[in-house]
Amino acid sequence: MREIYPSHYAAFHCIAGACPDSCCKEWEIVVDTASAERYRSVSGTLGERLRQAMITDADGDIVFQEHNSRCPFWNAQQLCDIHGELGEDALCETCRLFPRITQDYGDFIEFDISPACPEAARLLFSMTPKQWQLTERSSPAMTEEPPEYAAANMRRLQEQRQALFFRLQDDSASACAQLSACLTLAEQWAGVSQEPAAVPCMEESVLSFLRSCEVLTSDWKQMLEQAANAPEPENLLAYTPALDQEIRLFTMDMLYRYYLRAAYAETPEAEILPLQMAAFSVCVVLLYSRRLGFHTAEQRLRIWQLFVKEIEYDENNLEELEWQLETNAAFSPAAFRAYFASLGGVQ
Ligand code: SF4
């Protein structure tokens, strides 16, 4: 079995009390069945608290009932009482694994750390695009399921993804220009192309979509309201080398997480979707940066991180975004290319 890791994976450690966000805040913690079973048998005060905190939500999942929008076990020192009293092994799967992502393709597994965690996002953005590489190692672990895709199709997708990575690492053109070129390549490979249509204003379309989503965190809510109500800024976006680098890294990381999943899809458009998702994310960051006057890398990191937390980690929001990308002309590859081409100083 082959295991694949991106360069920044091994460096990740949860920074716990020093975390500027925390996965224990404003997020429902789903408790897996084995952990729930174990928690039911814990003795003492912690056992009583565990049994009291576990409730079944509307989807039928067992979750910890939030207290003041926080996990009830996240203490005043911003540390976890379950970890403190019972050890790391006693954490439920959600807490033990986050922000690690495992994508099992049957005959190989890809691992990543999600930029929904601020420390994972910081590690991602602390590299240069050329330093972002994949490494492979073999593991004695046996696969449980045989691959459910055609091997030749998977090889083709892997080669295409690699070509997209090279494009995004090539700094002879701006990140947005390279992302536009990647959208064109993906359309050609998929044999799908659309005539550029008259496109509604990208910023308004993005805002309208974001306002239709479920909102999980108070910071995102505040940013969204401010962006929606901000007067049209006089200044154009400050397109800096740091922002250019973030766009390349975030896009590569998103392609790494999503591109090969097209091997299971029935339509060729599935190969373009991850690039549209990356382009949409870039539009969100550009929009917030411009309207909120966020010009530092630290401020932007918060937008990238919260975007992933709000959209990718909410099943309904993610499904709705995918639907919009597939059906709404405002988010077609041609619309993203037109928008990126319209940004001053980006080409
Ligand atoms: S968000 Fe990341 S760094 Fe923060 S507490 Fe969770 S795992 Fe740790």
PDB file of C-alpha atoms in Angstrom, residues 27-332:
ATOM      1  CA  TRP A  27     -18.618  23.614  16.018  1.00  0.00           C
ATOM      2  CA  GLU A  28     -20.761  20.590  16.780  1.00  0.00           C
ATOM      3  CA  ILE A  29     -18.567  17.670  17.885  1.00  0.00           C
ATOM      4  CA  VAL A  30     -20.016  14.412  16.553  1.00  0.00           C
ATOM      5  CA  VAL A  31     -19.171  11.461  18.820  1.00  0.00           C
ATOM      6  CA  ASP A  32     -18.574   8.113  17.097  1.00  0.00           C
ATOM      7  CA  THR A  33     -20.413   5.051  18.426  1.00  0.00           C
ATOM      8  CA  ALA A  34     -17.359   3.383  20.005  1.00  0.00           C
ATOM      9  CA  SER A  35     -16.395   6.549  21.897  1.00  0.00           C
ATOM     10  CA  ALA A  36     -19.999   7.130  23.026  1.00  0.00           C
ATOM     11  CA  GLU A  37     -20.038   3.578  24.371  1.00  0.00           C
ATOM     12  CA  ARG A  38     -16.800   4.173  26.248  1.00  0.00           C
ATOM     13  CA  TYR A  39     -17.961   7.539  27.634  1.00  0.00           C
ATOM     14  CA  ARG A  40     -21.107   5.880  29.041  1.00  0.00           C
ATOM     15  CA  SER A  41     -18.907   3.731  31.286  1.00  0.00           C
ATOM     16  CA  VAL A  42     -16.556   6.455  32.600  1.00  0.00           C
ATOM     17  CA  SER A  43     -16.881   6.884  36.360  1.00  0.00           C
ATOM     18  CA  GLY A  44     -16.754   9.958  38.574  1.00  0.00           C
ATOM     19  CA  THR A  45     -17.619  13.560  37.831  1.00  0.00           C
ATOM     20  CA  LEU A  46     -16.234  13.447  34.293  1.00  0.00           C
ATOM     21  CA  GLY A  47     -18.385  10.384  33.560  1.00  0.00           C
ATOM     22  CA  GLU A  48     -21.476  12.229  34.741  1.00  0.00           C
ATOM     23  CA  ARG A  49     -20.573  15.269  32.628  1.00  0.00           C
ATOM     24  CA  LEU A  50     -19.985  13.058  29.580  1.00  0.00           C
ATOM     25  CA  ARG A  51     -23.334  11.320  29.900  1.00  0.00           C
ATOM     26  CA  GLN A  52     -25.111  14.631  30.388  1.00  0.00           C
ATOM     27  CA  ALA A  53     -23.395  16.266  27.406  1.00  0.00           C
ATOM     28  CA  MET A  54     -24.160  13.554  24.841  1.00  0.00           C
ATOM     29  CA  ILE A  55     -27.372  14.266  22.964  1.00  0.00           C
ATOM     30  CA  THR A  56     -28.778  13.075  19.641  1.00  0.00           C
ATOM     31  CA  ASP A  57     -29.097  15.831  17.044  1.00  0.00           C
ATOM     32  CA  ALA A  58     -31.656  16.242  14.238  1.00  0.00           C
ATOM     33  CA  ASP A  59     -29.538  14.053  11.894  1.00  0.00           C
ATOM     34  CA  GLY A  60     -29.506  11.211  14.429  1.00  0.00           C
ATOM     35  CA  ASP A  61     -25.816  11.782  15.330  1.00  0.00           C
ATOM     36  CA  ILE A  62     -24.618  11.704  18.911  1.00  0.00           C
ATOM     37  CA  VAL A  63     -23.063  15.097  19.631  1.00  0.00           C
ATOM     38  CA  PHE A  64     -21.766  17.027  22.627  1.00  0.00           C
ATOM     39  CA  GLN A  65     -24.324  19.662  23.505  1.00  0.00           C
ATOM     40  CA  GLU A  66     -22.579  23.008  23.141  1.00  0.00           C
ATOM     41  CA  HIS A  67     -22.414  25.359  26.105  1.00  0.00           C
ATOM     42  CA  ASN A  68     -22.108  29.053  25.167  1.00  0.00           C
ATOM     43  CA  SER A  69     -21.173  27.923  21.635  1.00  0.00           C
ATOM     44  CA  ARG A  70     -18.264  25.874  22.968  1.00  0.00           C
ATOM     45  CA  CYS A  71     -17.612  22.205  23.512  1.00  0.00           C
ATOM     46  CA  PRO A  72     -18.559  21.635  27.182  1.00  0.00           C
ATOM     47  CA  PHE A  73     -15.177  19.956  27.807  1.00  0.00           C
ATOM     48  CA  TRP A  74     -13.096  22.890  26.561  1.00  0.00           C
ATOM     49  CA  ASN A  75     -11.954  24.469  29.825  1.00  0.00           C
ATOM     50  CA  ALA A  76     -10.934  27.988  30.848  1.00  0.00           C
ATOM     51  CA  GLN A  77      -7.292  27.237  29.998  1.00  0.00           C
ATOM     52  CA  GLN A  78      -8.522  26.381  26.469  1.00  0.00           C
ATOM     53  CA  LEU A  79      -7.586  22.748  27.011  1.00  0.00           C
ATOM     54  CA  CYS A  80      -9.710  19.626  26.755  1.00  0.00           C
ATOM     55  CA  ASP A  81     -10.907  17.987  30.008  1.00  0.00           C
ATOM     56  CA  ILE A  82     -11.306  14.593  28.315  1.00  0.00           C
ATOM     57  CA  HIS A  83      -7.710  14.722  27.031  1.00  0.00           C
ATOM     58  CA  GLY A  84      -6.501  15.978  30.427  1.00  0.00           C
ATOM     59  CA  GLU A  85      -8.208  13.298  32.530  1.00  0.00           C
ATOM     60  CA  LEU A  86      -8.385  10.257  30.242  1.00  0.00           C
ATOM     61  CA  GLY A  87      -5.542  10.884  27.750  1.00  0.00           C
ATOM     62  CA  GLU A  88      -5.401  11.408  23.993  1.00  0.00           C
ATOM     63  CA  ASP A  89      -6.614   7.874  23.241  1.00  0.00           C
ATOM     64  CA  ALA A  90      -9.936   8.677  24.882  1.00  0.00           C
ATOM     65  CA  LEU A  91     -10.746  11.471  22.430  1.00  0.00           C
ATOM     66  CA  CYS A  92     -13.586  10.688  20.045  1.00  0.00           C
ATOM     67  CA  GLU A  93     -12.691  10.192  16.376  1.00  0.00           C
ATOM     68  CA  THR A  94     -13.665  13.739  15.399  1.00  0.00           C
ATOM     69  CA  CYS A  95     -11.243  15.283  17.904  1.00  0.00           C
ATOM     70  CA  ARG A  96      -8.498  12.666  17.467  1.00  0.00           C
ATOM     71  CA  LEU A  97      -8.375  13.027  13.696  1.00  0.00           C
ATOM     72  CA  PHE A  98      -9.076  16.711  13.069  1.00  0.00           C
ATOM     73  CA  PRO A  99      -7.566  18.383  11.042  1.00  0.00           C
ATOM     74  CA  ARG A 100      -6.121  15.268   9.402  1.00  0.00           C
ATOM     75  CA  ILE A 101      -7.833  14.055   6.241  1.00  0.00           C
ATOM     76  CA  THR A 102      -7.481  10.555   4.848  1.00  0.00           C
ATOM     77  CA  GLN A 103      -8.606   9.709   1.336  1.00  0.00           C
ATOM     78  CA  ASP A 104      -8.460   5.973   0.720  1.00  0.00           C
ATOM     79  CA  TYR A 105      -8.385   5.167  -3.001  1.00  0.00           C
ATOM     80  CA  GLY A 106      -8.175   1.443  -2.445  1.00  0.00           C
ATOM     81  CA  ASP A 107      -4.633   0.738  -3.615  1.00  0.00           C
ATOM     82  CA  PHE A 108      -3.149   3.958  -2.220  1.00  0.00           C
ATOM     83  CA  ILE A 109      -4.045   6.469   0.480  1.00  0.00           C
ATOM     84  CA  GLU A 110      -3.573  10.227   0.431  1.00  0.00           C
ATOM     85  CA  PHE A 111      -3.186  12.149   3.702  1.00  0.00           C
ATOM     86  CA  ASP A 112      -3.542  15.872   4.269  1.00  0.00           C
ATOM     87  CA  ILE A 113      -4.148  18.383   7.023  1.00  0.00           C
ATOM     88  CA  SER A 114      -7.098  20.678   6.479  1.00  0.00           C
ATOM     89  CA  PRO A 115      -6.592  24.448   6.435  1.00  0.00           C
ATOM     90  CA  ALA A 116      -9.828  24.610   8.466  1.00  0.00           C
ATOM     91  CA  CYS A 117      -7.351  24.483  11.375  1.00  0.00           C
ATOM     92  CA  PRO A 118      -5.394  27.753  11.683  1.00  0.00           C
ATOM     93  CA  GLU A 119      -2.149  25.937  12.506  1.00  0.00           C
ATOM     94  CA  ALA A 120      -2.509  23.704   9.418  1.00  0.00           C
ATOM     95  CA  ALA A 121      -3.269  26.806   7.314  1.00  0.00           C
ATOM     96  CA  ARG A 122      -0.220  28.564   8.773  1.00  0.00           C
ATOM     97  CA  LEU A 123       2.004  25.618   7.858  1.00  0.00           C
ATOM     98  CA  LEU A 124       0.570  25.524   4.330  1.00  0.00           C
ATOM     99  CA  PHE A 125       1.166  29.228   3.735  1.00  0.00           C
ATOM    100  CA  SER A 126       4.637  29.200   5.280  1.00  0.00           C
ATOM    101  CA  MET A 127       5.957  27.306   2.241  1.00  0.00           C
ATOM    102  CA  THR A 128       6.737  28.596  -1.219  1.00  0.00           C
ATOM    103  CA  PRO A 129       4.634  26.952  -3.967  1.00  0.00           C
ATOM    104  CA  LYS A 130       7.706  25.072  -5.197  1.00  0.00           C
ATOM    105  CA  GLN A 131       8.321  23.662  -1.724  1.00  0.00           C
ATOM    106  CA  TRP A 132       4.848  22.145  -1.747  1.00  0.00           C
ATOM    107  CA  GLN A 133       5.585  18.602  -2.899  1.00  0.00           C
ATOM    108  CA  LEU A 134       4.091  15.182  -2.414  1.00  0.00           C
ATOM    109  CA  THR A 135       6.131  12.386  -0.888  1.00  0.00           C
ATOM    110  CA  GLU A 136       5.319   8.733  -1.052  1.00  0.00           C
ATOM    111  CA  ARG A 137       6.130   5.885   1.263  1.00  0.00           C
ATOM    112  CA  SER A 138       5.048   2.297   1.361  1.00  0.00           C
ATOM    113  CA  SER A 139       3.154   0.922   4.291  1.00  0.00           C
ATOM    114  CA  PRO A 140       2.540  -2.691   5.280  1.00  0.00           C
ATOM    115  CA  ALA A 141      -1.163  -1.845   5.761  1.00  0.00           C
ATOM    116  CA  MET A 142      -3.439  -3.805   3.476  1.00  0.00           C
ATOM    117  CA  THR A 143      -6.325  -2.170   1.749  1.00  0.00           C
ATOM    118  CA  GLU A 144      -9.779  -3.225   2.879  1.00  0.00           C
ATOM    119  CA  GLU A 145     -11.564  -2.506  -0.363  1.00  0.00           C
ATOM    120  CA  PRO A 146     -10.337  -3.087  -3.925  1.00  0.00           C
ATOM    121  CA  PRO A 147     -10.278   0.085  -6.053  1.00  0.00           C
ATOM    122  CA  GLU A 148     -13.637   0.971  -7.558  1.00  0.00           C
ATOM    123  CA  TYR A 149     -12.237   2.857 -10.528  1.00  0.00           C
ATOM    124  CA  ALA A 150     -10.542   2.049 -13.829  1.00  0.00           C
ATOM    125  CA  ALA A 151      -6.770   2.031 -13.231  1.00  0.00           C
ATOM    126  CA  ALA A 152      -6.041   3.792 -16.550  1.00  0.00           C
ATOM    127  CA  ASN A 153      -8.493   6.565 -15.667  1.00  0.00           C
ATOM    128  CA  MET A 154      -6.843   7.085 -12.275  1.00  0.00           C
ATOM    129  CA  ARG A 155      -3.383   7.227 -13.905  1.00  0.00           C
ATOM    130  CA  ARG A 156      -4.661   9.853 -16.353  1.00  0.00           C
ATOM    131  CA  LEU A 157      -6.099  11.950 -13.516  1.00  0.00           C
ATOM    132  CA  GLN A 158      -2.856  11.688 -11.527  1.00  0.00           C
ATOM    133  CA  GLU A 159      -0.835  12.883 -14.528  1.00  0.00           C
ATOM    134  CA  GLN A 160      -3.267  15.727 -15.144  1.00  0.00           C
ATOM    135  CA  ARG A 161      -3.154  16.771 -11.494  1.00  0.00           C
ATOM    136  CA  GLN A 162       0.634  16.811 -11.618  1.00  0.00           C
ATOM    137  CA  ALA A 163       0.498  19.014 -14.742  1.00  0.00           C
ATOM    138  CA  LEU A 164      -1.830  21.407 -12.883  1.00  0.00           C
ATOM    139  CA  PHE A 165       0.594  21.517  -9.920  1.00  0.00           C
ATOM    140  CA  PHE A 166       3.443  22.442 -12.306  1.00  0.00           C
ATOM    141  CA  ARG A 167       1.304  25.200 -13.798  1.00  0.00           C
ATOM    142  CA  LEU A 168       0.535  26.630 -10.385  1.00  0.00           C
ATOM    143  CA  GLN A 169       4.206  26.516  -9.378  1.00  0.00           C
ATOM    144  CA  ASP A 170       5.238  28.318 -12.573  1.00  0.00           C
ATOM    145  CA  ASP A 171       5.650  31.968 -11.589  1.00  0.00           C
ATOM    146  CA  SER A 172       6.075  33.310 -15.123  1.00  0.00           C
ATOM    147  CA  ALA A 173       2.432  34.448 -14.836  1.00  0.00           C
ATOM    148  CA  SER A 174       0.328  35.481 -11.824  1.00  0.00           C
ATOM    149  CA  ALA A 175      -1.468  32.891  -9.723  1.00  0.00           C
ATOM    150  CA  CYS A 176      -4.853  34.039 -11.046  1.00  0.00           C
ATOM    151  CA  ALA A 177      -3.622  33.800 -14.643  1.00  0.00           C
ATOM    152  CA  GLN A 178      -2.314  30.292 -13.956  1.00  0.00           C
ATOM    153  CA  LEU A 179      -5.590  29.316 -12.280  1.00  0.00           C
ATOM    154  CA  SER A 180      -7.431  30.558 -15.386  1.00  0.00           C
ATOM    155  CA  ALA A 181      -5.066  28.499 -17.581  1.00  0.00           C
ATOM    156  CA  CYS A 182      -5.726  25.443 -15.369  1.00  0.00           C
ATOM    157  CA  LEU A 183      -9.496  25.897 -15.823  1.00  0.00           C
ATOM    158  CA  THR A 184      -8.988  25.955 -19.596  1.00  0.00           C
ATOM    159  CA  LEU A 185      -6.776  22.849 -19.499  1.00  0.00           C
ATOM    160  CA  ALA A 186      -9.307  20.971 -17.363  1.00  0.00           C
ATOM    161  CA  GLU A 187     -12.085  21.862 -19.791  1.00  0.00           C
ATOM    162  CA  GLN A 188      -9.990  20.617 -22.712  1.00  0.00           C
ATOM    163  CA  TRP A 189      -9.122  17.352 -20.955  1.00  0.00           C
ATOM    164  CA  ALA A 190     -12.758  16.792 -20.031  1.00  0.00           C
ATOM    165  CA  GLY A 191     -13.876  17.630 -23.580  1.00  0.00           C
ATOM    166  CA  VAL A 192     -16.221  20.282 -22.205  1.00  0.00           C
ATOM    167  CA  SER A 193     -16.145  23.904 -23.145  1.00  0.00           C
ATOM    168  CA  GLN A 194     -18.574  26.738 -22.790  1.00  0.00           C
ATOM    169  CA  GLU A 195     -18.915  29.926 -24.719  1.00  0.00           C
ATOM    170  CA  PRO A 196     -18.243  32.885 -22.456  1.00  0.00           C
ATOM    171  CA  ALA A 197     -21.668  34.148 -21.439  1.00  0.00           C
ATOM    172  CA  ALA A 198     -22.685  37.554 -20.204  1.00  0.00           C
ATOM    173  CA  VAL A 199     -21.873  37.132 -16.558  1.00  0.00           C
ATOM    174  CA  PRO A 200     -23.424  38.873 -13.565  1.00  0.00           C
ATOM    175  CA  CYS A 201     -21.061  40.716 -11.223  1.00  0.00           C
ATOM    176  CA  MET A 202     -18.818  38.083  -9.593  1.00  0.00           C
ATOM    177  CA  GLU A 203     -18.648  39.795  -6.199  1.00  0.00           C
ATOM    178  CA  GLU A 204     -22.443  40.081  -5.965  1.00  0.00           C
ATOM    179  CA  SER A 205     -22.888  36.438  -7.009  1.00  0.00           C
ATOM    180  CA  VAL A 206     -20.340  35.258  -4.437  1.00  0.00           C
ATOM    181  CA  LEU A 207     -21.930  37.349  -1.682  1.00  0.00           C
ATOM    182  CA  SER A 208     -25.397  36.164  -2.581  1.00  0.00           C
ATOM    183  CA  PHE A 209     -24.250  32.533  -2.341  1.00  0.00           C
ATOM    184  CA  LEU A 210     -22.440  33.059   0.977  1.00  0.00           C
ATOM    185  CA  ARG A 211     -25.488  34.780   2.461  1.00  0.00           C
ATOM    186  CA  SER A 212     -27.622  31.773   1.553  1.00  0.00           C
ATOM    187  CA  CYS A 213     -25.330  29.386   3.480  1.00  0.00           C
ATOM    188  CA  GLU A 214     -25.583  28.120   7.025  1.00  0.00           C
ATOM    189  CA  VAL A 215     -23.205  30.180   9.154  1.00  0.00           C
ATOM    190  CA  LEU A 216     -21.254  28.330  11.846  1.00  0.00           C
ATOM    191  CA  THR A 217     -19.011  30.895  13.467  1.00  0.00           C
ATOM    192  CA  SER A 218     -19.605  34.409  14.783  1.00  0.00           C
ATOM    193  CA  ASP A 219     -16.417  35.718  13.114  1.00  0.00           C
ATOM    194  CA  TRP A 220     -17.598  34.568   9.686  1.00  0.00           C
ATOM    195  CA  LYS A 221     -21.013  36.096  10.303  1.00  0.00           C
ATOM    196  CA  GLN A 222     -19.427  39.405  11.184  1.00  0.00           C
ATOM    197  CA  MET A 223     -17.087  39.370   8.178  1.00  0.00           C
ATOM    198  CA  LEU A 224     -19.943  38.473   5.858  1.00  0.00           C
ATOM    199  CA  GLU A 225     -22.177  41.271   7.147  1.00  0.00           C
ATOM    200  CA  GLN A 226     -19.377  43.807   6.927  1.00  0.00           C
ATOM    201  CA  ALA A 227     -18.478  42.735   3.385  1.00  0.00           C
ATOM    202  CA  ALA A 228     -22.120  42.866   2.284  1.00  0.00           C
ATOM    203  CA  ASN A 229     -22.678  46.328   3.754  1.00  0.00           C
ATOM    204  CA  ALA A 230     -19.336  47.905   2.912  1.00  0.00           C
ATOM    205  CA  PRO A 231     -19.470  50.854   0.514  1.00  0.00           C
ATOM    206  CA  GLU A 232     -17.650  50.214  -2.770  1.00  0.00           C
ATOM    207  CA  PRO A 233     -13.969  50.633  -1.849  1.00  0.00           C
ATOM    208  CA  GLU A 234     -12.105  53.303  -3.752  1.00  0.00           C
ATOM    209  CA  ASN A 235      -8.935  51.279  -3.986  1.00  0.00           C
ATOM    210  CA  LEU A 236      -8.407  48.252  -6.126  1.00  0.00           C
ATOM    211  CA  LEU A 237      -7.198  45.094  -4.512  1.00  0.00           C
ATOM    212  CA  ALA A 238      -3.586  45.153  -3.296  1.00  0.00           C
ATOM    213  CA  TYR A 239      -2.346  42.130  -5.213  1.00  0.00           C
ATOM    214  CA  THR A 240       0.894  41.365  -3.384  1.00  0.00           C
ATOM    215  CA  PRO A 241       3.459  38.575  -3.903  1.00  0.00           C
ATOM    216  CA  ALA A 242       2.293  37.046  -0.582  1.00  0.00           C
ATOM    217  CA  LEU A 243      -1.317  36.881  -1.786  1.00  0.00           C
ATOM    218  CA  ASP A 244      -0.176  35.436  -5.121  1.00  0.00           C
ATOM    219  CA  GLN A 245       1.689  32.694  -3.248  1.00  0.00           C
ATOM    220  CA  GLU A 246      -1.315  31.897  -1.021  1.00  0.00           C
ATOM    221  CA  ILE A 247      -3.545  31.467  -4.093  1.00  0.00           C
ATOM    222  CA  ARG A 248      -1.112  28.956  -5.610  1.00  0.00           C
ATOM    223  CA  LEU A 249      -0.705  26.981  -2.368  1.00  0.00           C
ATOM    224  CA  PHE A 250      -4.404  26.921  -1.509  1.00  0.00           C
ATOM    225  CA  THR A 251      -5.307  25.825  -5.058  1.00  0.00           C
ATOM    226  CA  MET A 252      -2.710  23.032  -5.064  1.00  0.00           C
ATOM    227  CA  ASP A 253      -3.895  21.837  -1.676  1.00  0.00           C
ATOM    228  CA  MET A 254      -7.516  21.848  -2.844  1.00  0.00           C
ATOM    229  CA  LEU A 255      -6.627  19.960  -6.030  1.00  0.00           C
ATOM    230  CA  TYR A 256      -4.731  17.456  -3.919  1.00  0.00           C
ATOM    231  CA  ARG A 257      -7.823  16.862  -1.773  1.00  0.00           C
ATOM    232  CA  TYR A 258     -10.432  16.723  -4.531  1.00  0.00           C
ATOM    233  CA  TYR A 259      -9.064  16.144  -8.030  1.00  0.00           C
ATOM    234  CA  LEU A 260      -8.664  12.343  -7.977  1.00  0.00           C
ATOM    235  CA  ARG A 261     -12.207  11.873  -6.653  1.00  0.00           C
ATOM    236  CA  ALA A 262     -13.300  12.437 -10.268  1.00  0.00           C
ATOM    237  CA  ALA A 263     -12.199   8.813 -10.840  1.00  0.00           C
ATOM    238  CA  TYR A 264     -15.511   7.785  -9.220  1.00  0.00           C
ATOM    239  CA  ALA A 265     -17.650  10.340 -11.042  1.00  0.00           C
ATOM    240  CA  GLU A 266     -19.923   9.660 -13.972  1.00  0.00           C
ATOM    241  CA  THR A 267     -19.604  12.979 -15.753  1.00  0.00           C
ATOM    242  CA  PRO A 268     -16.454  14.643 -17.168  1.00  0.00           C
ATOM    243  CA  GLU A 269     -17.446  17.946 -15.508  1.00  0.00           C
ATOM    244  CA  ALA A 270     -16.343  16.411 -12.176  1.00  0.00           C
ATOM    245  CA  GLU A 271     -12.740  16.983 -13.305  1.00  0.00           C
ATOM    246  CA  ILE A 272     -13.312  20.734 -13.578  1.00  0.00           C
ATOM    247  CA  LEU A 273     -15.205  21.111 -10.293  1.00  0.00           C
ATOM    248  CA  PRO A 274     -12.163  21.179  -7.928  1.00  0.00           C
ATOM    249  CA  LEU A 275     -10.666  24.021  -9.958  1.00  0.00           C
ATOM    250  CA  GLN A 276     -13.967  25.902  -9.852  1.00  0.00           C
ATOM    251  CA  MET A 277     -14.021  25.365  -6.080  1.00  0.00           C
ATOM    252  CA  ALA A 278     -10.511  26.775  -5.793  1.00  0.00           C
ATOM    253  CA  ALA A 279     -11.443  29.716  -8.053  1.00  0.00           C
ATOM    254  CA  PHE A 280     -14.534  30.373  -5.922  1.00  0.00           C
ATOM    255  CA  SER A 281     -12.413  30.320  -2.726  1.00  0.00           C
ATOM    256  CA  VAL A 282      -9.991  32.783  -4.298  1.00  0.00           C
ATOM    257  CA  CYS A 283     -12.916  35.086  -5.194  1.00  0.00           C
ATOM    258  CA  VAL A 284     -14.092  34.972  -1.559  1.00  0.00           C
ATOM    259  CA  VAL A 285     -10.660  35.907  -0.250  1.00  0.00           C
ATOM    260  CA  LEU A 286     -10.231  38.691  -2.827  1.00  0.00           C
ATOM    261  CA  LEU A 287     -13.695  40.035  -2.067  1.00  0.00           C
ATOM    262  CA  TYR A 288     -13.249  40.071   1.719  1.00  0.00           C
ATOM    263  CA  SER A 289      -9.723  41.478   1.444  1.00  0.00           C
ATOM    264  CA  ARG A 290     -10.922  44.343  -0.732  1.00  0.00           C
ATOM    265  CA  ARG A 291     -14.144  45.160   1.078  1.00  0.00           C
ATOM    266  CA  LEU A 292     -12.840  44.732   4.618  1.00  0.00           C
ATOM    267  CA  GLY A 293      -9.447  46.288   3.896  1.00  0.00           C
ATOM    268  CA  PHE A 294      -7.653  43.102   4.969  1.00  0.00           C
ATOM    269  CA  HIS A 295      -4.160  43.453   3.592  1.00  0.00           C
ATOM    270  CA  THR A 296      -1.940  41.406   5.907  1.00  0.00           C
ATOM    271  CA  ALA A 297      -1.185  37.723   5.474  1.00  0.00           C
ATOM    272  CA  GLU A 298      -2.499  37.112   8.997  1.00  0.00           C
ATOM    273  CA  GLN A 299      -5.877  38.670   8.176  1.00  0.00           C
ATOM    274  CA  ARG A 300      -6.125  36.683   4.957  1.00  0.00           C
ATOM    275  CA  LEU A 301      -5.178  33.444   6.700  1.00  0.00           C
ATOM    276  CA  ARG A 302      -8.294  33.913   8.825  1.00  0.00           C
ATOM    277  CA  ILE A 303     -10.444  34.201   5.670  1.00  0.00           C
ATOM    278  CA  TRP A 304      -8.940  31.104   3.988  1.00  0.00           C
ATOM    279  CA  GLN A 305      -9.252  29.127   7.218  1.00  0.00           C
ATOM    280  CA  LEU A 306     -12.813  30.155   8.003  1.00  0.00           C
ATOM    281  CA  PHE A 307     -13.886  29.564   4.404  1.00  0.00           C
ATOM    282  CA  VAL A 308     -12.802  25.924   4.662  1.00  0.00           C
ATOM    283  CA  LYS A 309     -14.397  25.567   8.094  1.00  0.00           C
ATOM    284  CA  GLU A 310     -17.691  27.133   7.005  1.00  0.00           C
ATOM    285  CA  ILE A 311     -18.072  25.572   3.559  1.00  0.00           C
ATOM    286  CA  GLU A 312     -16.038  22.381   3.294  1.00  0.00           C
ATOM    287  CA  TYR A 313     -16.911  21.154   6.782  1.00  0.00           C
ATOM    288  CA  ASP A 314     -20.644  21.763   6.430  1.00  0.00           C
ATOM    289  CA  GLU A 315     -22.216  19.068   4.295  1.00  0.00           C
ATOM    290  CA  ASN A 316     -25.166  21.242   3.231  1.00  0.00           C
ATOM    291  CA  ASN A 317     -23.007  24.238   2.336  1.00  0.00           C
ATOM    292  CA  LEU A 318     -20.595  22.082   0.367  1.00  0.00           C
ATOM    293  CA  GLU A 319     -23.377  20.352  -1.551  1.00  0.00           C
ATOM    294  CA  GLU A 320     -24.989  23.680  -2.369  1.00  0.00           C
ATOM    295  CA  LEU A 321     -21.672  25.133  -3.540  1.00  0.00           C
ATOM    296  CA  GLU A 322     -21.077  22.137  -5.821  1.00  0.00           C
ATOM    297  CA  TRP A 323     -24.588  22.521  -7.239  1.00  0.00           C
ATOM    298  CA  GLN A 324     -24.020  26.235  -7.891  1.00  0.00           C
ATOM    299  CA  LEU A 325     -20.675  25.559  -9.570  1.00  0.00           C
ATOM    300  CA  GLU A 326     -22.317  23.005 -11.829  1.00  0.00           C
ATOM    301  CA  THR A 327     -25.390  25.013 -12.760  1.00  0.00           C
ATOM    302  CA  ASN A 328     -24.889  28.746 -12.204  1.00  0.00           C
ATOM    303  CA  ALA A 329     -23.349  30.598 -15.184  1.00  0.00           C
ATOM    304  CA  ALA A 330     -21.943  33.154 -12.720  1.00  0.00           C
ATOM    305  CA  PHE A 331     -19.529  30.439 -11.507  1.00  0.00           C
ATOM    306  CA  SER A 332     -18.635  28.833 -14.838  1.00  0.00           C
TER     307      SER A 332
END
